[in-house]
């Protein structure tokens, strides 16, 4: 069975179809890159898969018991709290369902924060756009999702962080859907 099933997804904005009858299976471990001009529906499709955007028609189904994690293109305006709390929050469902213990969530959060070169105790509102993106990236990666959705993951990142991310994604065991305008 497919990890993700997209079946006849359609969406129009002001009468203009952005997505029209999109169907696709995504298998576990598959790596997919979405490339295209601005306004062609790449981000909209990722938002549908993440459950943040409803289609006008069609369905988007993640296989039962599987986890997806989404790195949005823009930093949400309502993002607040200390870096540690923002990252650890991504694991709250796994803790509440007994999939991992609280101490494991804390250890995993601390490890990814350290790998990203972040300070756990800093308030996210005081960070630069690049540092905020690192926090969001840490939050997306810490859950070790079956499906990782990344919208322009290199935005605001420096070269060493981009190289680290490239290595991390090449070893990611789950499926990956990534949007990039990078031509390199």
PDB file of C-alpha atoms in Angstrom:
ATOM      1  CA  UNK A   1       0.000   0.000   0.000  1.00  0.00           C
ATOM      2  CA  UNK A   2       1.176   3.515  -0.796  1.00  0.00           C
ATOM      3  CA  UNK A   3       2.394   5.793   1.975  1.00  0.00           C
ATOM      4  CA  UNK A   4       0.442   8.698   0.466  1.00  0.00           C
ATOM      5  CA  UNK A   5      -2.382   8.678  -2.056  1.00  0.00           C
ATOM      6  CA  UNK A   6      -3.406  11.800  -3.960  1.00  0.00           C
ATOM      7  CA  UNK A   7      -6.616  11.197  -5.892  1.00  0.00           C
ATOM      8  CA  UNK A   8      -7.985  13.775  -8.353  1.00  0.00           C
ATOM      9  CA  UNK A   9      -6.966  16.815  -6.286  1.00  0.00           C
ATOM     10  CA  UNK A  10      -8.253  20.067  -7.718  1.00  0.00           C
ATOM     11  CA  UNK A  11      -8.133  23.633  -6.490  1.00  0.00           C
ATOM     12  CA  UNK A  12      -8.958  26.941  -8.126  1.00  0.00           C
ATOM     13  CA  UNK A  13      -8.352  30.491  -6.959  1.00  0.00           C
ATOM     14  CA  UNK A  14     -10.776  33.054  -8.411  1.00  0.00           C
ATOM     15  CA  UNK A  15     -11.782  30.641 -11.141  1.00  0.00           C
ATOM     16  CA  UNK A  16      -8.218  29.821 -12.216  1.00  0.00           C
ATOM     17  CA  UNK A  17      -7.230  26.173 -11.711  1.00  0.00           C
ATOM     18  CA  UNK A  18      -3.963  25.877  -9.815  1.00  0.00           C
ATOM     19  CA  UNK A  19      -4.281  22.114  -9.472  1.00  0.00           C
ATOM     20  CA  UNK A  20      -6.506  20.083 -11.784  1.00  0.00           C
ATOM     21  CA  UNK A  21      -7.148  16.381 -11.132  1.00  0.00           C
ATOM     22  CA  UNK A  22      -3.731  15.637  -9.620  1.00  0.00           C
ATOM     23  CA  UNK A  23      -3.296  11.946  -8.807  1.00  0.00           C
ATOM     24  CA  UNK A  24      -0.143  10.301  -7.474  1.00  0.00           C
ATOM     25  CA  UNK A  25       1.037   7.566  -5.153  1.00  0.00           C
ATOM     26  CA  UNK A  26       4.059   8.227  -2.944  1.00  0.00           C
ATOM     27  CA  UNK A  27       5.851   5.136  -1.715  1.00  0.00           C
ATOM     28  CA  UNK A  28       7.912   4.805   1.451  1.00  0.00           C
ATOM     29  CA  UNK A  29      11.484   5.970   0.866  1.00  0.00           C
ATOM     30  CA  UNK A  30      10.641   7.797  -2.368  1.00  0.00           C
ATOM     31  CA  UNK A  31      12.343  11.158  -2.955  1.00  0.00           C
ATOM     32  CA  UNK A  32      10.376  13.697  -5.023  1.00  0.00           C
ATOM     33  CA  UNK A  33      11.416  17.186  -6.087  1.00  0.00           C
ATOM     34  CA  UNK A  34       8.809  19.714  -7.201  1.00  0.00           C
ATOM     35  CA  UNK A  35      10.197  22.368  -9.516  1.00  0.00           C
ATOM     36  CA  UNK A  36       8.324  25.098 -11.318  1.00  0.00           C
ATOM     37  CA  UNK A  37       7.569  28.757 -11.601  1.00  0.00           C
ATOM     38  CA  UNK A  38       5.932  30.731  -8.822  1.00  0.00           C
ATOM     39  CA  UNK A  39       2.164  30.360  -8.797  1.00  0.00           C
ATOM     40  CA  UNK A  40       2.058  26.887 -10.327  1.00  0.00           C
ATOM     41  CA  UNK A  41       0.674  25.201  -7.203  1.00  0.00           C
ATOM     42  CA  UNK A  42       3.753  23.595  -5.649  1.00  0.00           C
ATOM     43  CA  UNK A  43       3.282  25.115  -2.198  1.00  0.00           C
ATOM     44  CA  UNK A  44      -0.481  24.638  -2.407  1.00  0.00           C
ATOM     45  CA  UNK A  45       0.019  20.930  -3.085  1.00  0.00           C
ATOM     46  CA  UNK A  46       2.368  20.572  -0.104  1.00  0.00           C
ATOM     47  CA  UNK A  47      -0.109  22.434   2.105  1.00  0.00           C
ATOM     48  CA  UNK A  48      -2.844  20.002   0.999  1.00  0.00           C
ATOM     49  CA  UNK A  49      -0.672  17.007   1.816  1.00  0.00           C
ATOM     50  CA  UNK A  50       0.117  18.554   5.224  1.00  0.00           C
ATOM     51  CA  UNK A  51      -3.593  19.124   5.870  1.00  0.00           C
ATOM     52  CA  UNK A  52      -3.289  22.923   5.941  1.00  0.00           C
ATOM     53  CA  UNK A  53      -5.280  23.498   2.722  1.00  0.00           C
ATOM     54  CA  UNK A  54      -8.507  21.811   1.654  1.00  0.00           C
ATOM     55  CA  UNK A  55      -8.898  20.903  -2.034  1.00  0.00           C
ATOM     56  CA  UNK A  56     -12.003  21.884  -3.983  1.00  0.00           C
ATOM     57  CA  UNK A  57     -12.242  18.244  -5.035  1.00  0.00           C
ATOM     58  CA  UNK A  58     -10.350  15.004  -4.551  1.00  0.00           C
ATOM     59  CA  UNK A  59      -8.653  13.349  -1.612  1.00  0.00           C
ATOM     60  CA  UNK A  60      -5.245  13.222  -0.002  1.00  0.00           C
ATOM     61  CA  UNK A  61      -4.727  10.216   2.293  1.00  0.00           C
ATOM     62  CA  UNK A  62      -1.695   9.359   4.413  1.00  0.00           C
ATOM     63  CA  UNK A  63      -1.528   5.645   5.248  1.00  0.00           C
ATOM     64  CA  UNK A  64      -2.841   4.702   8.678  1.00  0.00           C
ATOM     65  CA  UNK A  65      -0.322   5.027  11.491  1.00  0.00           C
ATOM     66  CA  UNK A  66       2.138   7.032   9.393  1.00  0.00           C
ATOM     67  CA  UNK A  67       3.491  10.478  10.318  1.00  0.00           C
ATOM     68  CA  UNK A  68       4.131  13.482   8.114  1.00  0.00           C
ATOM     69  CA  UNK A  69       6.095  16.590   9.009  1.00  0.00           C
ATOM     70  CA  UNK A  70       5.946  19.907   7.140  1.00  0.00           C
ATOM     71  CA  UNK A  71       8.447  22.756   6.864  1.00  0.00           C
ATOM     72  CA  UNK A  72       6.502  25.739   5.487  1.00  0.00           C
ATOM     73  CA  UNK A  73       8.123  28.271   3.170  1.00  0.00           C
ATOM     74  CA  UNK A  74       7.362  31.180   5.476  1.00  0.00           C
ATOM     75  CA  UNK A  75       7.958  31.450   9.213  1.00  0.00           C
ATOM     76  CA  UNK A  76       4.522  31.574  10.888  1.00  0.00           C
ATOM     77  CA  UNK A  77       3.831  34.945  12.491  1.00  0.00           C
ATOM     78  CA  UNK A  78       2.440  33.361  15.654  1.00  0.00           C
ATOM     79  CA  UNK A  79       5.570  31.316  16.394  1.00  0.00           C
ATOM     80  CA  UNK A  80       6.618  31.997  19.979  1.00  0.00           C
ATOM     81  CA  UNK A  81       8.388  30.482  22.959  1.00  0.00           C
ATOM     82  CA  UNK A  82      11.826  29.146  23.674  1.00  0.00           C
ATOM     83  CA  UNK A  83      13.585  27.163  20.964  1.00  0.00           C
ATOM     84  CA  UNK A  84      13.486  23.962  23.035  1.00  0.00           C
ATOM     85  CA  UNK A  85       9.719  24.179  23.553  1.00  0.00           C
ATOM     86  CA  UNK A  86       8.999  24.896  19.894  1.00  0.00           C
ATOM     87  CA  UNK A  87      11.023  21.860  18.785  1.00  0.00           C
ATOM     88  CA  UNK A  88       9.799  19.513  21.521  1.00  0.00           C
ATOM     89  CA  UNK A  89       6.169  20.418  20.792  1.00  0.00           C
ATOM     90  CA  UNK A  90       6.468  18.455  17.539  1.00  0.00           C
ATOM     91  CA  UNK A  91       6.885  15.286  19.611  1.00  0.00           C
ATOM     92  CA  UNK A  92       3.901  15.911  21.916  1.00  0.00           C
ATOM     93  CA  UNK A  93       1.559  13.578  19.996  1.00  0.00           C
ATOM     94  CA  UNK A  94       4.093  10.736  20.083  1.00  0.00           C
ATOM     95  CA  UNK A  95       4.507  11.243  23.839  1.00  0.00           C
ATOM     96  CA  UNK A  96       0.753  11.387  24.496  1.00  0.00           C
ATOM     97  CA  UNK A  97       0.197   8.210  22.453  1.00  0.00           C
ATOM     98  CA  UNK A  98       2.958   6.413  24.367  1.00  0.00           C
ATOM     99  CA  UNK A  99       5.149   5.958  21.292  1.00  0.00           C
ATOM    100  CA  UNK A 100       8.075   7.590  23.082  1.00  0.00           C
ATOM    101  CA  UNK A 101       8.752   8.602  26.676  1.00  0.00           C
ATOM    102  CA  UNK A 102       9.026  12.228  27.787  1.00  0.00           C
ATOM    103  CA  UNK A 103      12.747  11.840  28.487  1.00  0.00           C
ATOM    104  CA  UNK A 104      13.258  10.517  24.927  1.00  0.00           C
ATOM    105  CA  UNK A 105      11.433  13.534  23.485  1.00  0.00           C
ATOM    106  CA  UNK A 106      13.641  15.840  25.533  1.00  0.00           C
ATOM    107  CA  UNK A 107      16.827  14.047  24.443  1.00  0.00           C
ATOM    108  CA  UNK A 108      15.836  14.000  20.758  1.00  0.00           C
ATOM    109  CA  UNK A 109      14.908  17.688  20.887  1.00  0.00           C
ATOM    110  CA  UNK A 110      18.185  18.647  22.546  1.00  0.00           C
ATOM    111  CA  UNK A 111      20.185  16.590  20.043  1.00  0.00           C
ATOM    112  CA  UNK A 112      18.617  18.149  16.927  1.00  0.00           C
ATOM    113  CA  UNK A 113      18.850  21.649  18.431  1.00  0.00           C
ATOM    114  CA  UNK A 114      22.564  21.100  19.052  1.00  0.00           C
ATOM    115  CA  UNK A 115      23.060  19.698  15.532  1.00  0.00           C
ATOM    116  CA  UNK A 116      21.395  22.811  14.108  1.00  0.00           C
ATOM    117  CA  UNK A 117      23.714  25.065  16.133  1.00  0.00           C
ATOM    118  CA  UNK A 118      20.883  26.622  18.132  1.00  0.00           C
ATOM    119  CA  UNK A 119      20.563  27.694  21.771  1.00  0.00           C
ATOM    120  CA  UNK A 120      17.701  25.853  23.522  1.00  0.00           C
ATOM    121  CA  UNK A 121      16.916  28.661  25.951  1.00  0.00           C
ATOM    122  CA  UNK A 122      16.605  31.558  23.496  1.00  0.00           C
ATOM    123  CA  UNK A 123      13.177  33.022  22.738  1.00  0.00           C
ATOM    124  CA  UNK A 124      12.415  32.416  19.085  1.00  0.00           C
ATOM    125  CA  UNK A 125      11.061  35.944  18.621  1.00  0.00           C
ATOM    126  CA  UNK A 126      14.591  37.317  19.106  1.00  0.00           C
ATOM    127  CA  UNK A 127      16.078  35.193  16.303  1.00  0.00           C
ATOM    128  CA  UNK A 128      16.899  36.198  12.736  1.00  0.00           C
ATOM    129  CA  UNK A 129      14.892  34.738   9.849  1.00  0.00           C
ATOM    130  CA  UNK A 130      17.675  32.209   9.188  1.00  0.00           C
ATOM    131  CA  UNK A 131      17.744  31.046  12.803  1.00  0.00           C
ATOM    132  CA  UNK A 132      13.936  30.765  12.871  1.00  0.00           C
ATOM    133  CA  UNK A 133      14.107  28.577   9.746  1.00  0.00           C
ATOM    134  CA  UNK A 134      16.639  26.371  11.543  1.00  0.00           C
ATOM    135  CA  UNK A 135      14.203  25.998  14.454  1.00  0.00           C
ATOM    136  CA  UNK A 136      11.380  25.056  12.078  1.00  0.00           C
ATOM    137  CA  UNK A 137      13.663  22.622  10.277  1.00  0.00           C
ATOM    138  CA  UNK A 138      14.659  21.048  13.608  1.00  0.00           C
ATOM    139  CA  UNK A 139      10.960  20.735  14.480  1.00  0.00           C
ATOM    140  CA  UNK A 140      10.247  19.010  11.151  1.00  0.00           C
ATOM    141  CA  UNK A 141      13.176  16.595  11.466  1.00  0.00           C
ATOM    142  CA  UNK A 142      12.902  15.692  15.161  1.00  0.00           C
ATOM    143  CA  UNK A 143       9.822  13.506  14.648  1.00  0.00           C
ATOM    144  CA  UNK A 144      11.643  11.279  12.140  1.00  0.00           C
ATOM    145  CA  UNK A 145       8.533  11.307   9.939  1.00  0.00           C
ATOM    146  CA  UNK A 146       7.509   8.710   7.395  1.00  0.00           C
ATOM    147  CA  UNK A 147       6.849  11.609   5.013  1.00  0.00           C
ATOM    148  CA  UNK A 148       8.904  14.799   5.155  1.00  0.00           C
ATOM    149  CA  UNK A 149       7.480  17.817   3.303  1.00  0.00           C
ATOM    150  CA  UNK A 150       9.944  20.659   2.752  1.00  0.00           C
ATOM    151  CA  UNK A 151       8.961  23.917   1.072  1.00  0.00           C
ATOM    152  CA  UNK A 152      12.075  25.843   0.038  1.00  0.00           C
ATOM    153  CA  UNK A 153      14.155  24.391   2.898  1.00  0.00           C
ATOM    154  CA  UNK A 154      17.303  26.339   2.020  1.00  0.00           C
ATOM    155  CA  UNK A 155      15.683  29.785   2.334  1.00  0.00           C
ATOM    156  CA  UNK A 156      17.713  31.952   4.751  1.00  0.00           C
ATOM    157  CA  UNK A 157      20.228  29.155   5.476  1.00  0.00           C
ATOM    158  CA  UNK A 158      23.989  29.588   5.249  1.00  0.00           C
ATOM    159  CA  UNK A 159      26.168  27.260   3.175  1.00  0.00           C
ATOM    160  CA  UNK A 160      27.349  25.002   6.055  1.00  0.00           C
ATOM    161  CA  UNK A 161      23.736  24.461   7.144  1.00  0.00           C
ATOM    162  CA  UNK A 162      22.660  23.724   3.571  1.00  0.00           C
ATOM    163  CA  UNK A 163      25.458  21.152   3.259  1.00  0.00           C
ATOM    164  CA  UNK A 164      24.446  19.594   6.588  1.00  0.00           C
ATOM    165  CA  UNK A 165      20.811  19.462   5.433  1.00  0.00           C
ATOM    166  CA  UNK A 166      21.797  17.837   2.146  1.00  0.00           C
ATOM    167  CA  UNK A 167      23.651  15.073   3.997  1.00  0.00           C
ATOM    168  CA  UNK A 168      20.785  14.632   6.457  1.00  0.00           C
ATOM    169  CA  UNK A 169      18.177  14.361   3.703  1.00  0.00           C
ATOM    170  CA  UNK A 170      20.238  11.880   1.692  1.00  0.00           C
ATOM    171  CA  UNK A 171      20.159   9.534   4.694  1.00  0.00           C
ATOM    172  CA  UNK A 172      16.463  10.140   5.504  1.00  0.00           C
ATOM    173  CA  UNK A 173      14.729   6.747   5.523  1.00  0.00           C
ATOM    174  CA  UNK A 174      11.210   8.033   4.904  1.00  0.00           C
ATOM    175  CA  UNK A 175       9.670   9.581   1.824  1.00  0.00           C
ATOM    176  CA  UNK A 176      10.605  13.145   0.950  1.00  0.00           C
ATOM    177  CA  UNK A 177       8.760  15.771  -1.076  1.00  0.00           C
ATOM    178  CA  UNK A 178      10.791  18.931  -1.527  1.00  0.00           C
ATOM    179  CA  UNK A 179      10.160  22.210  -3.320  1.00  0.00           C
ATOM    180  CA  UNK A 180      13.213  24.105  -4.460  1.00  0.00           C
ATOM    181  CA  UNK A 181      14.012  27.013  -6.711  1.00  0.00           C
ATOM    182  CA  UNK A 182      17.714  26.292  -6.300  1.00  0.00           C
ATOM    183  CA  UNK A 183      19.374  25.690  -9.625  1.00  0.00           C
ATOM    184  CA  UNK A 184      22.563  24.241  -8.146  1.00  0.00           C
TER     185      UNK A 184
END
